[in-house]
Short mmCIF file of C-alpha atoms and ligand atoms in Angstrom, two decimals:
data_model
loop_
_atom_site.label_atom_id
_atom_site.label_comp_id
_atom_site.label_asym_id
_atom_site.label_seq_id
_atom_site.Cartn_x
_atom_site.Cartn_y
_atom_site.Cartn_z
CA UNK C 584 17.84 18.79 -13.91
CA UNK C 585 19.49 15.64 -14.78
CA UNK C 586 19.49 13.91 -18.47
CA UNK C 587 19.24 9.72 -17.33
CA UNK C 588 15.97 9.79 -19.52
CA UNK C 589 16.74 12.01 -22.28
CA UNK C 590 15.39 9.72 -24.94
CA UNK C 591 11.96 9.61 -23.16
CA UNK C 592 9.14 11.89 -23.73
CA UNK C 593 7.13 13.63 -21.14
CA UNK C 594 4.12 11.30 -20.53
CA UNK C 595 0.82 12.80 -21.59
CA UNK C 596 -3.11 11.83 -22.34
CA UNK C 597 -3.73 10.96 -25.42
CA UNK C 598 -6.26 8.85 -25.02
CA UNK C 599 -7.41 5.18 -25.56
CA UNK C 600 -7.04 5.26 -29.01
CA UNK C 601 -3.81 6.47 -28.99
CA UNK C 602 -0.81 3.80 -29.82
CA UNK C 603 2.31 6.49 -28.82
CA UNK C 604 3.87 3.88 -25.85
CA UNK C 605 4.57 6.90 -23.83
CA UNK C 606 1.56 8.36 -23.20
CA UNK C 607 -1.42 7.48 -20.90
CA UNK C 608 -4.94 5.99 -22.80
CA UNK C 609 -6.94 6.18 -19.51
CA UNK C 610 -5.18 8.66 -16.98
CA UNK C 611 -6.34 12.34 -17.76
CA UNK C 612 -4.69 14.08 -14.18
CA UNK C 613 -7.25 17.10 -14.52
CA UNK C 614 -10.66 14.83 -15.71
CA UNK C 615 -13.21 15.45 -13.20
CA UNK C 616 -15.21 12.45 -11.59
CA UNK C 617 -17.48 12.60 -8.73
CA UNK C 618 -16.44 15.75 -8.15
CA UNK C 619 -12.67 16.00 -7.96
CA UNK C 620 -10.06 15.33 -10.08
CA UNK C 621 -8.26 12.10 -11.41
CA UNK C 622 -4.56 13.41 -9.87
CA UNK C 623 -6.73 13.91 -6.26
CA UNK C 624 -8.35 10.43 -6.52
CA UNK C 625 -4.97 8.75 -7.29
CA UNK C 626 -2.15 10.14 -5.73
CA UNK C 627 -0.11 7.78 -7.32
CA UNK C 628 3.77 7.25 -5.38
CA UNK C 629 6.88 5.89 -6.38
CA UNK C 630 8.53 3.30 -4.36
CA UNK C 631 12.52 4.38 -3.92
CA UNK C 632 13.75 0.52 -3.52
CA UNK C 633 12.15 -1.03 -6.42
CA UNK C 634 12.27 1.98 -8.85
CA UNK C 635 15.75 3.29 -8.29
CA UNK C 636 17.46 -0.06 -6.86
CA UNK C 637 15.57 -3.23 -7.46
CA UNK C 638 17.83 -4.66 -10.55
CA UNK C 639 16.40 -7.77 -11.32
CA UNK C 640 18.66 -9.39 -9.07
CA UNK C 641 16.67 -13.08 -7.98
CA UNK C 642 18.27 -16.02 -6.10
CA UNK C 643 19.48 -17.85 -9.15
CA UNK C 644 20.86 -15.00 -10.91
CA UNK C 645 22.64 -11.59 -10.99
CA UNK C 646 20.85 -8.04 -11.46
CA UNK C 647 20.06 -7.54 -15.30
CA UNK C 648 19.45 -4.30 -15.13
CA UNK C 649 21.39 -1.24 -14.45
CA UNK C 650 20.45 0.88 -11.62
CA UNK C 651 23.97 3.04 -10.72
CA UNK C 652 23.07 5.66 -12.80
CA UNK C 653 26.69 6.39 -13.95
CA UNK C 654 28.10 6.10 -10.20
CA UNK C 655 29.51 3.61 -7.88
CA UNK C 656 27.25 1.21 -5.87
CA UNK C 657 27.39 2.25 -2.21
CA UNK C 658 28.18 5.77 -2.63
CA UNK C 659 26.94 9.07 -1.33
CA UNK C 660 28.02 10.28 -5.55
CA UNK C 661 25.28 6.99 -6.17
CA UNK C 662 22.66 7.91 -3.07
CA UNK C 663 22.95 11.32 -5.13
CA UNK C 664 22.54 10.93 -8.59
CA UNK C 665 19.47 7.83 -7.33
CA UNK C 666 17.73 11.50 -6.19
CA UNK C 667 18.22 13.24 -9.57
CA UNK C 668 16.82 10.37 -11.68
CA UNK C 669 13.96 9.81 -9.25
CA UNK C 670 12.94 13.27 -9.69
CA UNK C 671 13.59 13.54 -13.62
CA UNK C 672 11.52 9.94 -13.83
CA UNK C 673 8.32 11.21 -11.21
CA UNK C 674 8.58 14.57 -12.92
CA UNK C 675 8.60 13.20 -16.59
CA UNK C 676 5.38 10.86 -15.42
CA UNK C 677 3.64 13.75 -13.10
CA UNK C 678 4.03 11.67 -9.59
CA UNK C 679 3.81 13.53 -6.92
CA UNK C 680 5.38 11.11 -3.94
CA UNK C 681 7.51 8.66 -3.37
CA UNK C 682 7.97 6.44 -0.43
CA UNK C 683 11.35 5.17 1.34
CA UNK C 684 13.40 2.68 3.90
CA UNK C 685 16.00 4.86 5.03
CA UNK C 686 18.52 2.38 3.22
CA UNK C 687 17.01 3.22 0.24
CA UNK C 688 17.90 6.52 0.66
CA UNK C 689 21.70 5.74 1.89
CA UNK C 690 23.75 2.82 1.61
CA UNK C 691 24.54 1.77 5.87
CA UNK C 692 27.47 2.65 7.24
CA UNK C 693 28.98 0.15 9.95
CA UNK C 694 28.50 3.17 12.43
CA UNK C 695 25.08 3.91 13.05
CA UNK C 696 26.10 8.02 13.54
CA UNK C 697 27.89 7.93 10.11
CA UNK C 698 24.21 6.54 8.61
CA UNK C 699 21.86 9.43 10.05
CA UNK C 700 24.65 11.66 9.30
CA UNK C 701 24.53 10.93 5.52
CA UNK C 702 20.19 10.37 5.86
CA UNK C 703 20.54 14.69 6.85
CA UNK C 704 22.48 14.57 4.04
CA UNK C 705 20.38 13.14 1.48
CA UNK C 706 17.47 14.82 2.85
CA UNK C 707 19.07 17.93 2.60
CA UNK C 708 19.41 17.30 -1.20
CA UNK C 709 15.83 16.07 -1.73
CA UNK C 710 14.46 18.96 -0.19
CA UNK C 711 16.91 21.39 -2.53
CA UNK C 712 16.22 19.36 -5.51
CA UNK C 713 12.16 18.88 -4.86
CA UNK C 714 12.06 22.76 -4.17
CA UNK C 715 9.76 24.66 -6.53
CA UNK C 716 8.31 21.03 -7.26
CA UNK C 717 5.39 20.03 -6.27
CA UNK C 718 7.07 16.30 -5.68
CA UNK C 719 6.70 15.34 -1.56
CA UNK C 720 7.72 12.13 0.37
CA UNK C 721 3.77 10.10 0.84
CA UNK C 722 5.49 7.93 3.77
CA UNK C 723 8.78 6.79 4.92
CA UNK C 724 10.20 3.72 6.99
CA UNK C 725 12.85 2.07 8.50
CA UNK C 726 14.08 -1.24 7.26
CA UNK C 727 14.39 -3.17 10.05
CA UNK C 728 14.45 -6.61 8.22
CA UNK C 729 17.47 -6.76 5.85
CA UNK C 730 20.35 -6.08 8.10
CA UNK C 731 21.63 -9.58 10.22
CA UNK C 732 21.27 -8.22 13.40
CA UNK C 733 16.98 -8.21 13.02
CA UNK C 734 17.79 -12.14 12.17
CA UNK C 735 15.64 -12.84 15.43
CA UNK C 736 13.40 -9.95 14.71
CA UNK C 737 12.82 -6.15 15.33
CA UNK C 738 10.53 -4.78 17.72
CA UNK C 739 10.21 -8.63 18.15
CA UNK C 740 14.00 -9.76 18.69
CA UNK C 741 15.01 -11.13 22.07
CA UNK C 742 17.90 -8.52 22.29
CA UNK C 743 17.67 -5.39 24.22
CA UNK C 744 20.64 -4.05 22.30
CA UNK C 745 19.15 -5.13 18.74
CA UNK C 746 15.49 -3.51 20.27
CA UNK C 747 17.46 -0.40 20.94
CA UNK C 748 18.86 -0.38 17.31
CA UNK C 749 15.43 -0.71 15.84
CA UNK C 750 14.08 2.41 17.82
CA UNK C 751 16.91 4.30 17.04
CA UNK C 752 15.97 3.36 13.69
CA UNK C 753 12.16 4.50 13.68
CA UNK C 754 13.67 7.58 15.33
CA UNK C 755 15.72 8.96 12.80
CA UNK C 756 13.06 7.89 9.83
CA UNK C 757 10.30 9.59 11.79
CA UNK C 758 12.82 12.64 11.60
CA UNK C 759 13.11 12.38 8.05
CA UNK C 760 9.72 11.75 7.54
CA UNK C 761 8.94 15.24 9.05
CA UNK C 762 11.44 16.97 7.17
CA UNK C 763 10.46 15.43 3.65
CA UNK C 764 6.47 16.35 4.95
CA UNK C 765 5.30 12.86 4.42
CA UNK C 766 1.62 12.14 4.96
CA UNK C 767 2.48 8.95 6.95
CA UNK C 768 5.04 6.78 8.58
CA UNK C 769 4.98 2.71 7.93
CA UNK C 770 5.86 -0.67 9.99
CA UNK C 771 6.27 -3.51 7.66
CA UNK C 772 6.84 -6.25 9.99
CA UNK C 773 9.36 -8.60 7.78
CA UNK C 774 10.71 -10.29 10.33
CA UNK C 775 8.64 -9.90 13.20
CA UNK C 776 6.95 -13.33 13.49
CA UNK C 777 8.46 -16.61 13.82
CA UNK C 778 9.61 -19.69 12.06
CA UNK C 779 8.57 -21.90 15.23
CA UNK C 780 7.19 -21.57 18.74
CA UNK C 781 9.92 -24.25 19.62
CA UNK C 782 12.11 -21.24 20.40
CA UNK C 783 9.41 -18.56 20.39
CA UNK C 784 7.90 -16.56 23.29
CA UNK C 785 4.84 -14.70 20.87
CA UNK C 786 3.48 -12.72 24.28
CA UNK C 787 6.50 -11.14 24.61
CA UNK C 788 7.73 -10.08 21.50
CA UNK C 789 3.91 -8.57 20.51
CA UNK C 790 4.30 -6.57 23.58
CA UNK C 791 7.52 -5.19 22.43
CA UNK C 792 6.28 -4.79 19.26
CA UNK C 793 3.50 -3.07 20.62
CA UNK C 794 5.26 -0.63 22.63
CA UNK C 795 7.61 0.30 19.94
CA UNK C 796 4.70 1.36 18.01
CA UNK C 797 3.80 3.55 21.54
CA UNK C 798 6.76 4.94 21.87
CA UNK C 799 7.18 5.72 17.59
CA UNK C 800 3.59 7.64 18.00
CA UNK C 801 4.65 9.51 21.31
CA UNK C 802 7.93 10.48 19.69
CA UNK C 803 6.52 11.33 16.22
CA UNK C 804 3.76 13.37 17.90
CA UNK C 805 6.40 15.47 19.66
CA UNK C 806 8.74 16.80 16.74
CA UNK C 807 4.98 17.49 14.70
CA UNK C 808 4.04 14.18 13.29
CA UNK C 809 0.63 14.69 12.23
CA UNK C 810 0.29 12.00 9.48
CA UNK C 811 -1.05 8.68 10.13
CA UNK C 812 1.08 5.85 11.11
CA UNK C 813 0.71 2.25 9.18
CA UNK C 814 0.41 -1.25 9.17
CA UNK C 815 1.19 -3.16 6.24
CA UNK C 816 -0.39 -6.61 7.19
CA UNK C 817 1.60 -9.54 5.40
CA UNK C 818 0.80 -12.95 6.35
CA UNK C 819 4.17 -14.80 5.55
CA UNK C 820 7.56 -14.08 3.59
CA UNK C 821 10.19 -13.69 4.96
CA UNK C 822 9.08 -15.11 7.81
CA UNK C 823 6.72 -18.60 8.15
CA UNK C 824 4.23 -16.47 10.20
CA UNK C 825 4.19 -12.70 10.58
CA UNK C 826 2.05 -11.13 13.15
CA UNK C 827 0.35 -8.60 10.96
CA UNK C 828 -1.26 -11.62 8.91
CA UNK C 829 -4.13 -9.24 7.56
CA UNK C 830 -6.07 -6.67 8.47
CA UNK C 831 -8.44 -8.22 10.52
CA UNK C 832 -5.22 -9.14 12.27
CA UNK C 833 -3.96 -5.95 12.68
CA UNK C 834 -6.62 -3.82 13.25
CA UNK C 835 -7.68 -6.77 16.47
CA UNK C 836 -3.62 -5.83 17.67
CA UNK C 837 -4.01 -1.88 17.34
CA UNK C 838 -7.17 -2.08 19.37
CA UNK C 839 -5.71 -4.28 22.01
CA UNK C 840 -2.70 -1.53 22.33
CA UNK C 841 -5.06 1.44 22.12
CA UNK C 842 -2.98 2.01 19.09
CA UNK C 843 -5.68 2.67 16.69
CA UNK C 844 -6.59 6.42 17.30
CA UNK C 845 -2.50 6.95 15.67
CA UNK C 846 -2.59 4.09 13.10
CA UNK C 847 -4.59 2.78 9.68
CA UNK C 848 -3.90 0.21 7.42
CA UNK C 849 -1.66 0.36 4.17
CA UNK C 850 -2.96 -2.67 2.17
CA UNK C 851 -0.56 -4.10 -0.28
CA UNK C 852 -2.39 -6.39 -3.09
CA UNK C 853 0.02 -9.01 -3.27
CA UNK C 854 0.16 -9.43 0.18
CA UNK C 855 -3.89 -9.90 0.41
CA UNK C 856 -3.65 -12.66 -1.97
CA UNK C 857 -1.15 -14.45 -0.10
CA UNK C 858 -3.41 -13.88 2.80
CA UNK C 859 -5.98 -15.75 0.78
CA UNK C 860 -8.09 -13.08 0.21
CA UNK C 861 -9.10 -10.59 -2.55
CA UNK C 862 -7.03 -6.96 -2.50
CA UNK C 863 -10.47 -5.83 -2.17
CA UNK C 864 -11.32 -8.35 0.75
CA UNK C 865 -8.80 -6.10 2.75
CA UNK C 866 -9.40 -2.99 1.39
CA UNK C 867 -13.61 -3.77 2.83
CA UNK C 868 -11.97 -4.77 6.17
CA UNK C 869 -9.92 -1.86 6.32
CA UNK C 870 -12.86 0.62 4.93
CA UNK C 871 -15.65 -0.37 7.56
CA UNK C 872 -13.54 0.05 10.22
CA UNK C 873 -12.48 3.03 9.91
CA UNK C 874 -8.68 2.38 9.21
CA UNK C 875 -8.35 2.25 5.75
CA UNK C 876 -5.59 4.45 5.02
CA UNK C 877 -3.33 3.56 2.23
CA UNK C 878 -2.11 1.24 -0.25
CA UNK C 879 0.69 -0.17 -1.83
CA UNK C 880 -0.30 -0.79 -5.70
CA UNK C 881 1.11 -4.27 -6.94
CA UNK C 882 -0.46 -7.37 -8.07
CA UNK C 883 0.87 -10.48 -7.35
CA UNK C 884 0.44 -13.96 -9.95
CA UNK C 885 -2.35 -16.49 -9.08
CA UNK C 886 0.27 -19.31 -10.34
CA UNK C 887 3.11 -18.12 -7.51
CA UNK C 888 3.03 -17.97 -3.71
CA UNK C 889 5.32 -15.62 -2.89
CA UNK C 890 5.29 -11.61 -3.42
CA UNK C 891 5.73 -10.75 -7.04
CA UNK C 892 5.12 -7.61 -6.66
CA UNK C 893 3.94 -6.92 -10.29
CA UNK C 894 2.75 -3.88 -11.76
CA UNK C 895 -1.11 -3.63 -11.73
CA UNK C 896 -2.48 -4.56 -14.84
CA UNK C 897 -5.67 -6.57 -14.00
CA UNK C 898 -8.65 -3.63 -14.04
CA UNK C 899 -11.11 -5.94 -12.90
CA UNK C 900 -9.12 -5.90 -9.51
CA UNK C 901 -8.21 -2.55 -10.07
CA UNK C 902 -11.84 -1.49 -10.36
CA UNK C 903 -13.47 -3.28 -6.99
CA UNK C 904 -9.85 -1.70 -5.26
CA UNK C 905 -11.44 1.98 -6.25
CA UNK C 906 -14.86 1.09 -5.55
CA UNK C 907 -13.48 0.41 -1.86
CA UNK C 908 -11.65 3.41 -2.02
CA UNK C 909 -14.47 5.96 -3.29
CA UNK C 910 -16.63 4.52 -0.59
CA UNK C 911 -14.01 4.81 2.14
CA UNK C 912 -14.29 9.16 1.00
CA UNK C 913 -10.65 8.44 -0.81
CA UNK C 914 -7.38 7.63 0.59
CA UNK C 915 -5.28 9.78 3.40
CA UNK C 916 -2.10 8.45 2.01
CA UNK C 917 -1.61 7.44 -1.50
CA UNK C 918 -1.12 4.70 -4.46
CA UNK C 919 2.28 3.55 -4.31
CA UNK C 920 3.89 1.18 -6.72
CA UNK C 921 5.45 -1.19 -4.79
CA UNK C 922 6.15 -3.10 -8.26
CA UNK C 923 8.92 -4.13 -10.14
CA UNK C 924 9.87 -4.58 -13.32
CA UNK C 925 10.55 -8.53 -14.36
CA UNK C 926 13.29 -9.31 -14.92
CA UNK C 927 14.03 -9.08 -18.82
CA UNK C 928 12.20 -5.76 -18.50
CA UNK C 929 15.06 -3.96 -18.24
CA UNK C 930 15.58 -0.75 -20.01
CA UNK C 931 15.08 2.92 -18.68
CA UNK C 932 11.83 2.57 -21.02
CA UNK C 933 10.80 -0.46 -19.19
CA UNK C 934 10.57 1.59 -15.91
CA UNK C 935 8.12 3.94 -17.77
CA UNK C 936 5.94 0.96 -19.61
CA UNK C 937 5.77 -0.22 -16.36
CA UNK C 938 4.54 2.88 -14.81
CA UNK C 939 2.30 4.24 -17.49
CA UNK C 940 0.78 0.65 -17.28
CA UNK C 941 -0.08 0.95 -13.48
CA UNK C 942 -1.50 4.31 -13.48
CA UNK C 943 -3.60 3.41 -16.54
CA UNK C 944 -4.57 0.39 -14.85
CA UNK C 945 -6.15 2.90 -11.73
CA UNK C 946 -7.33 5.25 -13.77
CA UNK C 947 -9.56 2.36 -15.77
CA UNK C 948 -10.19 1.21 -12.16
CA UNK C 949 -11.65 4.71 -10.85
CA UNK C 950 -13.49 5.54 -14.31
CA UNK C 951 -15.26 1.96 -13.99
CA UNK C 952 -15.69 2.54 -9.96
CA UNK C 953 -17.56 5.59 -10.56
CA UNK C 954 -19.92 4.08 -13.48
CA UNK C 955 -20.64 1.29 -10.78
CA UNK C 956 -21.58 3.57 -8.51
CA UNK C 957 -23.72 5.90 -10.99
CA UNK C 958 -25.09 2.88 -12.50
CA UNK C 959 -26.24 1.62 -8.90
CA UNK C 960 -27.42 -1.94 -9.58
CA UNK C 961 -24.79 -3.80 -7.35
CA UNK C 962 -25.73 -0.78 -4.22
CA UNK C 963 -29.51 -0.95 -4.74
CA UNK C 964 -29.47 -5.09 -4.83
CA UNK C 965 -27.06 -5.37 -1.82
CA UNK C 966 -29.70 -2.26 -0.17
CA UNK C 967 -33.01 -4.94 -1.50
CA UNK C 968 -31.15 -8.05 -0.19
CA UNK C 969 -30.85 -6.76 3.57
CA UNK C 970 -34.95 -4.92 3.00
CA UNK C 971 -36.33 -7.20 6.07
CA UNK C 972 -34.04 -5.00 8.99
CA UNK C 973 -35.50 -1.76 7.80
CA UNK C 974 -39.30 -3.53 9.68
CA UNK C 975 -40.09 -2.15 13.13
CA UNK C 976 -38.46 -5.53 14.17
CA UNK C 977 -35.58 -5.49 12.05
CA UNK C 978 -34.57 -2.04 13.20
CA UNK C 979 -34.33 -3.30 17.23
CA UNK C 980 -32.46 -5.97 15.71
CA UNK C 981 -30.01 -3.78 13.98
CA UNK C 982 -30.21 -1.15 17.43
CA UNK C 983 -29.34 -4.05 19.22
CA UNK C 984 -32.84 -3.51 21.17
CA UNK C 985 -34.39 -6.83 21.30
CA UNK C 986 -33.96 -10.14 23.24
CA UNK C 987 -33.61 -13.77 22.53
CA UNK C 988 -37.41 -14.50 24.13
CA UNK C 989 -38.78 -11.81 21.95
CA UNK C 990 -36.99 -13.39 18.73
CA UNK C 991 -38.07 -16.73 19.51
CA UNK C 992 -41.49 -15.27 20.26
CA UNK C 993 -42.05 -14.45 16.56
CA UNK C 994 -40.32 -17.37 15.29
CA UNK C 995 -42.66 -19.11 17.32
CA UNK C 996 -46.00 -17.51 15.59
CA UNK C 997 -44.31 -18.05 12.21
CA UNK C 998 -44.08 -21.11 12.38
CA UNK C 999 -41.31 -21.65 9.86
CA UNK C 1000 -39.85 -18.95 7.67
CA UNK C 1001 -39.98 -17.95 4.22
CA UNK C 1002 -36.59 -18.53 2.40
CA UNK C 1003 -34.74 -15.57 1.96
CA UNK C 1004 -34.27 -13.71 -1.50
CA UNK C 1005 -31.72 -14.89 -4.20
CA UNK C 1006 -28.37 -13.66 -4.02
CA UNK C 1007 -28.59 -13.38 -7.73
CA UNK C 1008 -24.47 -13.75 -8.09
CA UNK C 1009 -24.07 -14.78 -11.25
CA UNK C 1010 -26.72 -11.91 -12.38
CA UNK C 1011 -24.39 -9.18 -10.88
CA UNK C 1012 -21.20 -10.54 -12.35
CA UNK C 1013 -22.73 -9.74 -15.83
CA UNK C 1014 -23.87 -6.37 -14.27
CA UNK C 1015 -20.19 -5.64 -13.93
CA UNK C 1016 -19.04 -7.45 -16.92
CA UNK C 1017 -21.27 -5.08 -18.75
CA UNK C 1018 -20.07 -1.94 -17.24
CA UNK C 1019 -16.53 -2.90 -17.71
CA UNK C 1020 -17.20 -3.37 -21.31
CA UNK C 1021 -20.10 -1.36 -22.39
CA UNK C 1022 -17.40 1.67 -23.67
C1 XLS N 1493 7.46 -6.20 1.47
C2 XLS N 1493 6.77 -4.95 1.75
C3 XLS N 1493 7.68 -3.73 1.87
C4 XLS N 1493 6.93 -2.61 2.52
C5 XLS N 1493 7.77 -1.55 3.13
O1 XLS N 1493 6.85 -7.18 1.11
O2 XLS N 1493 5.80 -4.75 0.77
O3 XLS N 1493 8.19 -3.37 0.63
O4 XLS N 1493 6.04 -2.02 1.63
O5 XLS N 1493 8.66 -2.03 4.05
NI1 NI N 1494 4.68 -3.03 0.44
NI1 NI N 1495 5.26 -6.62 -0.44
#
């Protein structure tokens, strides 16, 4: 095994009174609530880019932090030794997964053969270095939004040649993503929207878009692909407007395909916020349809519009996020942290505060989930507040067995209604106030 983080403990429980800053106060992998464990609840991933190459590099300055990990930038030696300090840092932190673009995993070669040449490489070396781990790839993806030629888009561009590039693309990552065993495969749209419909022909390029996706499932379904595939809806950045704006979005776009047997959503925080709506807004979406499947673990600031991508540190969000989630049965994919540090953050121990900070963060989150749950006063108000459809009358209404004259029948005979019950908000916020803070 590698040394990069020799001066860093393993990170254990000690508990929340514990003031060691490398161990976890909250996350306890082998605690028990409603009825499984805390590692099964939260199968927590790292992200490849941000972890092992994200180096604080913004658009008014240089990268402050120093990701080569004693190699050259742009290497195969580099791709390498990014593997050996992934593992050391997951293993030293007991993750389990981690998630990739395939230029995460290699730099790109002008020739796309000599790139899925060295991605069997790498994956060779994953799989020899994971072995006798129990560290597996949670989902994998092609980036098909950094390189120039997916300026006009991806599955959206208006270039046959650049559309065959991009399937080439989810090709070889769905390969990868088989050989690593990765639970799912992920489209992140980035540039598949548009800046303006003055040069913009949106039926098209959802229709290629669409059959991309067909064609990814068909393909992925052939070389054993049994995962789920995902949407990460994003509303805007890079692009003005990006197809996938939510989930409500996406989910309407699967079904229009007949795309959503194959796919479910992997709901990104930040990205729900810039969607102007709470993390667990989409999480509800995703949940009651069916499609939630999993999420990528950030939080983004209130005071900034763009995607932050911040580690998770706000366990009020954190805690409606795992209510969603324990209602949904749990997650088919996982929790990755698609977070990065800040900037000045930007020591080997940073990447650990920052980690040890987001798991605590979802381990606070379940813990609280479950006491909301046990303690039932939000489920049995939101049961008392919809009382009236469980009447003879409300159930034909709910069974979609009544008519309009029959409805206006009764309203008739009542004359005028009573008002309905209270929605008692500012009662239930305290109810959670009190369970966040009770002990
Ligand atoms: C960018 C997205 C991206 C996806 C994977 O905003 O979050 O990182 O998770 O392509
Ligand atoms: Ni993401
Ligand atoms: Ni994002």
């Amino acid at each position: 095994m590698s040394n990069f983080f020799d001066n860093i403990p393993e990170i254990k429980f000690e508990g929340k009174d514990s003031k060691n800053p490398f161990a976890f106060k909250y996350y306890d992998p082998k605690r028990v609530i409603m009825g499984k464990t805390m590692e099964e609840h939260l199968p927590f991933a790292m992200a490849w880019w941000h972890n092992l190459g994200a180096n604080g590099v913004d658009m008014f300055g240089r990268g402050t932090a120093d990701k080569s990990f004693g190699q050259t930038e742009g290497t195969m030696e580099h791709a390498k030794a990014k593997v050996d300090a992934g593992i050391e840092f997951m293993k030293k932190l007991g993750i389990k997964y981690y998630c990739w673009h395939d230029v995460d995993l290699v730099p790109e070669a002008d020739d796309i053969n000599e790139t899925n040449r060295r991605l069997d490489e790498i994956s060779d070396y994953i799989l020899e270095k994971t072995k006798g781990t129990d560290i597996k790839c949670l989902w994998g993806t092609a980036n098909m939004f950094g390189n120039p030629r997916f300026m006009n888009g991806a599955g959206s561009t208006n270039s046959v040649d650049v559309y065959c590039f991009a399937a080439a693309q989810v090709k070889k990552a769905l390969d990868i993503t088989v050989k690593l065993g990765g639970r799912g495969y992920v489209f992140w749209g980035g540039r598949e929207g548009y800046e303006t419909l003055l040069n913009t022909d949106v039926k098209l390029e959802q229709e290629n878009i669409a059959n991309l996706m067909k064609m990814a499932v068909k393909y992925g379904r052939s070389i054993g692909f049994t995962g789920d595939f995902y949407i990460e809806p994003k509303p805007k950045e890079p692009m003005k407007h990006q197809y996938d704006f939510d989930a409500a979005t996406a989910i309407g776009f699967l079904r229009q395909y007949g795309l959503d047997k194959d796919f479910k959503m992997n709901i990104e925080a930040n990205h729900a916020t810039l969607a102007q709506h709470t993390f667990q807004h989409e999480l509800c979406i995703s949940r009651i349809n069916g499609m939630l499947g999993s999420v990528d673990a950030n939080q983004g600031d209130p005071l900034l519009g763009w995607d932050t991508d911040e580690f998770p540190c706000n366990v009020y969000d954190s805690t409606m996020a795992m209510y969603e989630i324990l209602k949904a049965g749990g997650l088919t994919g996982g929790l990755n942290f698609d977070s990065k540090n800040r900037r000045p953050s930007n020591t080997y121990e940073d990447m650990f505060h920052a980690f040890i900070l987001g798991m605590d963060t979802f381990a606070l989150g379940l813990i609280k989930a479950a006491e909301l749950i046990e303690d039932g006063r939000i489920d049995n108000f939101i049961k008392e507040k919809y009382s009236s459809y469980e009447t003879e009358l409300g159930q034909k209404i709910r069974k979609g067995e009544t008519t309009l004259e029959e409805l206006s029948n009764k309203a008739l005979e009542l004359k005028k209604p009573e008002n309905p019950i209270s929605g008692r908000q500012e009662y239930l916020e305290g109810v959670i106030n009190n369970v966040l803070f009770r002990g």
